[in-house]
PDB file of C-alpha atoms in Angstrom:
ATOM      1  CA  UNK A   2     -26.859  83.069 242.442  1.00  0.00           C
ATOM      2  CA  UNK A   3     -26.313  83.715 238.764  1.00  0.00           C
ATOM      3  CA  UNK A   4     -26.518  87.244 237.815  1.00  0.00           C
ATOM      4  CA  UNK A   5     -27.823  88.077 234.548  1.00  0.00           C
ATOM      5  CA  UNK A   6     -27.170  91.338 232.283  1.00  0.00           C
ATOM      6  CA  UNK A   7     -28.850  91.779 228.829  1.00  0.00           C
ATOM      7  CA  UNK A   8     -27.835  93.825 226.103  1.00  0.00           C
ATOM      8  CA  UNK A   9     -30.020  95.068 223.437  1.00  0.00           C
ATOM      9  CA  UNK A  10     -29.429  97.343 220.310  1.00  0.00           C
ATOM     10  CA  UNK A  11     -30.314  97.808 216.850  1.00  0.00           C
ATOM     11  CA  UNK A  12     -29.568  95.163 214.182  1.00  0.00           C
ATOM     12  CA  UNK A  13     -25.892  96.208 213.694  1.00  0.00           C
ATOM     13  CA  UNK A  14     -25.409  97.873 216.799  1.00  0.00           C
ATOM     14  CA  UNK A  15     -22.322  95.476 217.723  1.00  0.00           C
ATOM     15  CA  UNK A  16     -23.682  94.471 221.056  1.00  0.00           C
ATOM     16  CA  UNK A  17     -22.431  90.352 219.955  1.00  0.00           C
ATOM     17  CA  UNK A  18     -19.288  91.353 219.400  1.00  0.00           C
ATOM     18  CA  UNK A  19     -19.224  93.537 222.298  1.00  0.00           C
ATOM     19  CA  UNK A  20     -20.642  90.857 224.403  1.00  0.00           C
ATOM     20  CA  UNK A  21     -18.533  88.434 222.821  1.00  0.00           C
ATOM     21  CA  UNK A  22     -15.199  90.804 223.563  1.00  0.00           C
ATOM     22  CA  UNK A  23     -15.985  91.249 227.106  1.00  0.00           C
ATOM     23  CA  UNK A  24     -16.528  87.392 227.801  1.00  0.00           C
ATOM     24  CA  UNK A  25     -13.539  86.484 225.930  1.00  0.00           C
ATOM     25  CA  UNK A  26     -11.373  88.816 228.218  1.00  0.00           C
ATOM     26  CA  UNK A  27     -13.338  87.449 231.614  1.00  0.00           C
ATOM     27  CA  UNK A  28     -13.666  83.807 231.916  1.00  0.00           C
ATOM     28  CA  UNK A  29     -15.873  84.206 234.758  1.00  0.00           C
ATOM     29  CA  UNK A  30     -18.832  85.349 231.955  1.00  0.00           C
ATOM     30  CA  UNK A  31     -20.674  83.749 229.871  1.00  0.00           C
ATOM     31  CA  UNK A  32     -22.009  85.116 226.770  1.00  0.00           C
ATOM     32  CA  UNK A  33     -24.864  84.017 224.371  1.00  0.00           C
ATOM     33  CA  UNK A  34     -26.424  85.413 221.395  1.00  0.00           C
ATOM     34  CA  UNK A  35     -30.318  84.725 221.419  1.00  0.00           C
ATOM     35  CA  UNK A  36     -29.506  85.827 217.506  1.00  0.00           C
ATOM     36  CA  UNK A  37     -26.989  83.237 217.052  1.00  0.00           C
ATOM     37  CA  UNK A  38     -28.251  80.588 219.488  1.00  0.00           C
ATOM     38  CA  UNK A  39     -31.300  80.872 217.288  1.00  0.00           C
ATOM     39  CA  UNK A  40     -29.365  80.703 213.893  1.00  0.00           C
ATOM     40  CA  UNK A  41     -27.511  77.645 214.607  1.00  0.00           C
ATOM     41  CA  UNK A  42     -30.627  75.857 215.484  1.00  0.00           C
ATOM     42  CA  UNK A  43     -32.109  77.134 212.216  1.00  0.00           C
ATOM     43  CA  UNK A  44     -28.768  75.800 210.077  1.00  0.00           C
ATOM     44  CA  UNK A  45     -29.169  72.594 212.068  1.00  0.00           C
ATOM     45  CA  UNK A  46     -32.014  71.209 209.837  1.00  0.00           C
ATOM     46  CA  UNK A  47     -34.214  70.103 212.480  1.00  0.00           C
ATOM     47  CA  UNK A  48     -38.092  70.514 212.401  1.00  0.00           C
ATOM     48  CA  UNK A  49     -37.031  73.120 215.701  1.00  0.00           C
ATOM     49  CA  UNK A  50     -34.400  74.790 213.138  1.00  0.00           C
ATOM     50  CA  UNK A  51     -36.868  74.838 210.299  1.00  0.00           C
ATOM     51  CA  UNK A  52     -39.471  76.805 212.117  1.00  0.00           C
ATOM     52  CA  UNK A  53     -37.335  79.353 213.375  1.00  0.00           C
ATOM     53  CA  UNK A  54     -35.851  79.619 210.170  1.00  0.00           C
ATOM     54  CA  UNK A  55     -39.032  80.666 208.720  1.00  0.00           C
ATOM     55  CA  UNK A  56     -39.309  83.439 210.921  1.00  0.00           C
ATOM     56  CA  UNK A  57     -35.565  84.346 210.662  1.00  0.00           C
ATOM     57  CA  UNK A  58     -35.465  84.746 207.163  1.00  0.00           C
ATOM     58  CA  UNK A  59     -38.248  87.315 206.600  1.00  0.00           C
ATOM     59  CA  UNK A  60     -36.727  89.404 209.805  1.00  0.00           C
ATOM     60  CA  UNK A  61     -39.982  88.617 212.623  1.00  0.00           C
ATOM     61  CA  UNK A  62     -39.173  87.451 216.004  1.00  0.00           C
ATOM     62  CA  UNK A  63     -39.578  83.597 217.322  1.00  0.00           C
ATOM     63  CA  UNK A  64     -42.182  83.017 218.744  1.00  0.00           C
ATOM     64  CA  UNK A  65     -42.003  83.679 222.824  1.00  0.00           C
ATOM     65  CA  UNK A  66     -42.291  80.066 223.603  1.00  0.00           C
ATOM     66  CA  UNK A  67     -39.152  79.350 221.843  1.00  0.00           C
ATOM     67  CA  UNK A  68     -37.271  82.044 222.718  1.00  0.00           C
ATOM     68  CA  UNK A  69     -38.348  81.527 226.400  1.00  0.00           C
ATOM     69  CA  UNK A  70     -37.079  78.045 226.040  1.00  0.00           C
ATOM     70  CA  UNK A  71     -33.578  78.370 224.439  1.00  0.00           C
ATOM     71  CA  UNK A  72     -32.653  81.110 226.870  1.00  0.00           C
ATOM     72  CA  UNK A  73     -33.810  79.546 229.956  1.00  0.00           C
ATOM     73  CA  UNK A  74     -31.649  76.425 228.944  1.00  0.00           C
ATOM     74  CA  UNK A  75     -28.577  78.385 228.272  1.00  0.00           C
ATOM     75  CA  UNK A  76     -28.489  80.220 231.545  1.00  0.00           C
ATOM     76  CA  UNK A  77     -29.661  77.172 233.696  1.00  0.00           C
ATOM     77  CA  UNK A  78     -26.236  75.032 231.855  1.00  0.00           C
ATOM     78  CA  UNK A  79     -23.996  78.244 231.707  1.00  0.00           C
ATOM     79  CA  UNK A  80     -20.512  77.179 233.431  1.00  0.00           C
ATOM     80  CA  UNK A  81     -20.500  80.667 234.938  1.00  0.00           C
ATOM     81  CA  UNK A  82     -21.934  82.837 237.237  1.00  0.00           C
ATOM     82  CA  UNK A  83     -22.717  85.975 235.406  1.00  0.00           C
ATOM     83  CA  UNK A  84     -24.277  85.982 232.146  1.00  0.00           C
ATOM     84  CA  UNK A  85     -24.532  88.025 229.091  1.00  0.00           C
ATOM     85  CA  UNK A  86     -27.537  87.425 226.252  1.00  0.00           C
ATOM     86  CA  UNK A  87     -27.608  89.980 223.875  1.00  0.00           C
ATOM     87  CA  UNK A  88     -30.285  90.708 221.450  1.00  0.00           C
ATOM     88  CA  UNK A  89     -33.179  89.911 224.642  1.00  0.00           C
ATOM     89  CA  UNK A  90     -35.848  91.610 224.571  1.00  0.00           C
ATOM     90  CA  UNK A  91     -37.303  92.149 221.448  1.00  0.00           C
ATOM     91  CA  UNK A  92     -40.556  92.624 222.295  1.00  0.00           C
ATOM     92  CA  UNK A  93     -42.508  93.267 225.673  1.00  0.00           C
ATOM     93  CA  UNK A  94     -44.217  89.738 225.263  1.00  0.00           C
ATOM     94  CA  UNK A  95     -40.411  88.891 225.520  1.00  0.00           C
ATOM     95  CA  UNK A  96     -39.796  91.018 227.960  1.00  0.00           C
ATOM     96  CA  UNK A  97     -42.742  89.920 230.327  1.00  0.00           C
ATOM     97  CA  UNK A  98     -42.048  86.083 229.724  1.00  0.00           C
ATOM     98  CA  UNK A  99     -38.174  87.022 230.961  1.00  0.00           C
ATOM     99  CA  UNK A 100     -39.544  89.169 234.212  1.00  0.00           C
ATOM    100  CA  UNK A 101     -42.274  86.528 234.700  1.00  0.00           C
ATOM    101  CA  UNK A 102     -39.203  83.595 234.831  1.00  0.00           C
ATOM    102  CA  UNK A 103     -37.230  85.721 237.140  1.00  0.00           C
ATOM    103  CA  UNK A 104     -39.845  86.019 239.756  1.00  0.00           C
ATOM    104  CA  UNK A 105     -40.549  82.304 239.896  1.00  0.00           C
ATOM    105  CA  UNK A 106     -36.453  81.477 239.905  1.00  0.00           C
ATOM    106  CA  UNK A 107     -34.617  82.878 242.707  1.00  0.00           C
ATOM    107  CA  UNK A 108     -31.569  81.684 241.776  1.00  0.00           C
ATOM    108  CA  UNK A 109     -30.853  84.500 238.743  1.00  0.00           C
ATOM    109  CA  UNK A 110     -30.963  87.642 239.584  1.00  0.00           C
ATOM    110  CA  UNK A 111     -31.446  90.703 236.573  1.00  0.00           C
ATOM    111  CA  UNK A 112     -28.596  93.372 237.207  1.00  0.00           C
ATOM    112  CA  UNK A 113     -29.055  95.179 234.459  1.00  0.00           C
ATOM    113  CA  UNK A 114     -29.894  95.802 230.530  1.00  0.00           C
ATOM    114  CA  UNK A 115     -27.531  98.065 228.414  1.00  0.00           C
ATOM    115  CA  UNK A 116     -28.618  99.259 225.364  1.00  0.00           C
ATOM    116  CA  UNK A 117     -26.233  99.918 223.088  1.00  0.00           C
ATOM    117  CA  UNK A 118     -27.423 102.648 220.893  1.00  0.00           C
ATOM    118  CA  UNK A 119     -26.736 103.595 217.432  1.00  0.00           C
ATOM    119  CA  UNK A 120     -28.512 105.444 214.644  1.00  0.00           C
ATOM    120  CA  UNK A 121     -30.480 103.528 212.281  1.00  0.00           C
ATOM    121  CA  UNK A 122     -27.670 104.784 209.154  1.00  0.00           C
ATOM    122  CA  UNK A 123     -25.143 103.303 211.567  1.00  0.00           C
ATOM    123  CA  UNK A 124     -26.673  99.960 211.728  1.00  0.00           C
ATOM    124  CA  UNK A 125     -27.860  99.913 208.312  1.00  0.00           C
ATOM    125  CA  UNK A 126     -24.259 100.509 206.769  1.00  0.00           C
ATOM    126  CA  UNK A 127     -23.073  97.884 209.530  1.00  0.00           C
ATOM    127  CA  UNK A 128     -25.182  95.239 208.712  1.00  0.00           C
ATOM    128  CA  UNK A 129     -25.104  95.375 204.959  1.00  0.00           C
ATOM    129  CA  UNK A 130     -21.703  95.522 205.029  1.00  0.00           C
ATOM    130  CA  UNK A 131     -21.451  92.346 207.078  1.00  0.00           C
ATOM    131  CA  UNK A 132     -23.115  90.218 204.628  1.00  0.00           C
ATOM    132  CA  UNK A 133     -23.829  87.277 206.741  1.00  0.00           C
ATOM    133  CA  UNK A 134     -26.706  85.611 205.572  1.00  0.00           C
ATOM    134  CA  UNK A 135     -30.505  85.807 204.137  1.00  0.00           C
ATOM    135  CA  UNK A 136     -31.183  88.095 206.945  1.00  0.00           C
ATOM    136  CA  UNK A 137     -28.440  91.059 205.772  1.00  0.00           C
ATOM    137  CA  UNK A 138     -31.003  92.427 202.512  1.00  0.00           C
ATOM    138  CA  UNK A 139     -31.484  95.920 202.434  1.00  0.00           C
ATOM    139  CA  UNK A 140     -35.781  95.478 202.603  1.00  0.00           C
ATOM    140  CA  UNK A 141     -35.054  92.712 205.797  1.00  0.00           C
ATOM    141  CA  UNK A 142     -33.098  95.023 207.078  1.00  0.00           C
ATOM    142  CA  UNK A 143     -35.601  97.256 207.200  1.00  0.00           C
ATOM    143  CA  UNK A 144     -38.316  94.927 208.725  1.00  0.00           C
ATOM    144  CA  UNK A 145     -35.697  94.248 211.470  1.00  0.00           C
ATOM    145  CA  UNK A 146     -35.428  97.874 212.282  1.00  0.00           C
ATOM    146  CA  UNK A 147     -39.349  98.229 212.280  1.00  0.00           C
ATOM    147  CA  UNK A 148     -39.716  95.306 214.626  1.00  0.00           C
ATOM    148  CA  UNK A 149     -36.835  96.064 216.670  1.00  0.00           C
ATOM    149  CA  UNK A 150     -37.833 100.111 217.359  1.00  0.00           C
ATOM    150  CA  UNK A 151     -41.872  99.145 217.672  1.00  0.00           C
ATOM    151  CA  UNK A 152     -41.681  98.001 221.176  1.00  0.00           C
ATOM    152  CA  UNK A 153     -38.594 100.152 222.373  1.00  0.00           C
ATOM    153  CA  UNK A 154     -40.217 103.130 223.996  1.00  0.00           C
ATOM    154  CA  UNK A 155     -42.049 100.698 226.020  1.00  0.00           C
ATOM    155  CA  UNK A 156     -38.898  98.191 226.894  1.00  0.00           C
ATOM    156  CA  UNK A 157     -36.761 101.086 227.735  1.00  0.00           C
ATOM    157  CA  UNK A 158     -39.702 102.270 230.192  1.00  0.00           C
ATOM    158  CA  UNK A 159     -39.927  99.356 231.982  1.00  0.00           C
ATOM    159  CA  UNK A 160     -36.259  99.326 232.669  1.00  0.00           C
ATOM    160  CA  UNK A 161     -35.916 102.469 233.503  1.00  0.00           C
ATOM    161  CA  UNK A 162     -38.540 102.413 235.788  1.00  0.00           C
ATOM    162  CA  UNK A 163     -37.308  99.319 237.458  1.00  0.00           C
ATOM    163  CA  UNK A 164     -33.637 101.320 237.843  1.00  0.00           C
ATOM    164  CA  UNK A 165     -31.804  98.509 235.270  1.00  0.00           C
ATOM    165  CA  UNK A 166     -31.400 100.810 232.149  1.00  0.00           C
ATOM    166  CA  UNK A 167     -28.170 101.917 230.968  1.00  0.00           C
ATOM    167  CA  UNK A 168     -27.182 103.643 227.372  1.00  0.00           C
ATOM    168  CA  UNK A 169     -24.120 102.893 225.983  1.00  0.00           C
ATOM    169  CA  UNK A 170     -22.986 105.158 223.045  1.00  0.00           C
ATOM    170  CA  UNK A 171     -22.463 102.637 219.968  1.00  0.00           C
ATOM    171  CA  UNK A 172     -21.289 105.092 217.873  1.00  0.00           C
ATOM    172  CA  UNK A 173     -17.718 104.645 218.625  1.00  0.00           C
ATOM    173  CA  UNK A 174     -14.605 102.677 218.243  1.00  0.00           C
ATOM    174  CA  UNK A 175     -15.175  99.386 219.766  1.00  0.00           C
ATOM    175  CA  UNK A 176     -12.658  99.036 222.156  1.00  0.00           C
ATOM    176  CA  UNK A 177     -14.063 102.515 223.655  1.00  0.00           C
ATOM    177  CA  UNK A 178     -17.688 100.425 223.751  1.00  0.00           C
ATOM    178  CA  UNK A 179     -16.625  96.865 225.153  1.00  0.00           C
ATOM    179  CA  UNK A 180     -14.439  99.226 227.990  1.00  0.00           C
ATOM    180  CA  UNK A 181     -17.232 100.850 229.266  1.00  0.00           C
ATOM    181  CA  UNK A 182     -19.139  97.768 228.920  1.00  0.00           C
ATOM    182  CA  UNK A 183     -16.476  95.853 230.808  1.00  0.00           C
ATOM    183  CA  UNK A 184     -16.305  98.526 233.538  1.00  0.00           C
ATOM    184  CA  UNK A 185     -20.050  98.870 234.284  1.00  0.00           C
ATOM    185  CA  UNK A 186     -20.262  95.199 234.468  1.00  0.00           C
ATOM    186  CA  UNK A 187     -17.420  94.529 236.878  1.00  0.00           C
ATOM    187  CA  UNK A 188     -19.017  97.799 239.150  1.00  0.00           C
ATOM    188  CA  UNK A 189     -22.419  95.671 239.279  1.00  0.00           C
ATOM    189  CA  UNK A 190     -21.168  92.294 240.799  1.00  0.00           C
TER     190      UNK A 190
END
């Protein structure tokens, strides 16, 4: 049985490279970026890449169907059994279409969803500073904040009341984040 954590955060929260830390250092994890999955399909040029791209680039979410489908392929061909996706759910459409797959696939089980949190000055300073692409503007920026704390009330309910939600301070140095990271997920499995 796979077993499946998610980790979600602001824009600029770090939860990739946290994610990305914490595989590197365990090569029984996989980790995958629903950001970055979805940016390389966008840079790819194909009719796929150009529609995401025109979400992408004015900070909205892809639509569930595509979302659904690029993360259901990456865990179903991931060389490992435990999985990280961060940036998953950004919305509870997202978040139903996940629990919905995870009741009809008993072979990948949910263990848990850390949220890394950080204020929004945090992430702002963060993710302008970055500079990465089209995305990293001050005013899409500030869409991606909108869209990202909209639906978090309601995604951190439904974890919570499910028993799967745990805070992580993001506010720190980052090898004080990725080793409590690290240590939660090696208590879970």
């Amino acid at each position: 049985m796979k077993k499946l954590f998610l980790i979600i955060g602001a824009p600029g929260s770090g939860k990739t490279t946290d994610a990305q830390l914490i595989a590197k250092a365990n090569e029984r994890i996989t980790h995958y970026s629903t950001g970055d999955m979805l940016r390389e399909e966008a840079a790819s040029g194909s009719d796929l890449g150009l529609e995401i791209d025109s979400y992408i680039s004015q900070g909205l979410i892809v639509p569930i169907g595509i979302a659904i489908k690029t993360i259901t392929n990456a865990i179903k061909n991931a060389p490992t059994e435990l999985i990280i996706i961060d940036g998953y759910p950004r919305s509870m459409e997202q978040l139903h279409a996940l629990d919905d797959y995870l009741k009809s696939d008993d072979s990948l089980k949910l263990v848990s969803v850390i949220e890394v949190k950080v204020s929004e000055e945090t992430a702002k300073d963060r993710v302008l500073g970055r500079a990465r692409g089209a995305d990293d503007k001050t005013e899409v920026f500030d869409n991606r904040m909108k869209v990202y704390t909209a639906p978090l009330a309601e995604i951190q309910a439904f974890y919570t009341s499910k028993n799967l939600l745990k805070a992580i301070d993001g506010e720190r140095e980052i090898e004080a984040i990725v080793s409590e990271m690290e240590t939660f997920i090696n208590s879970q499995v």
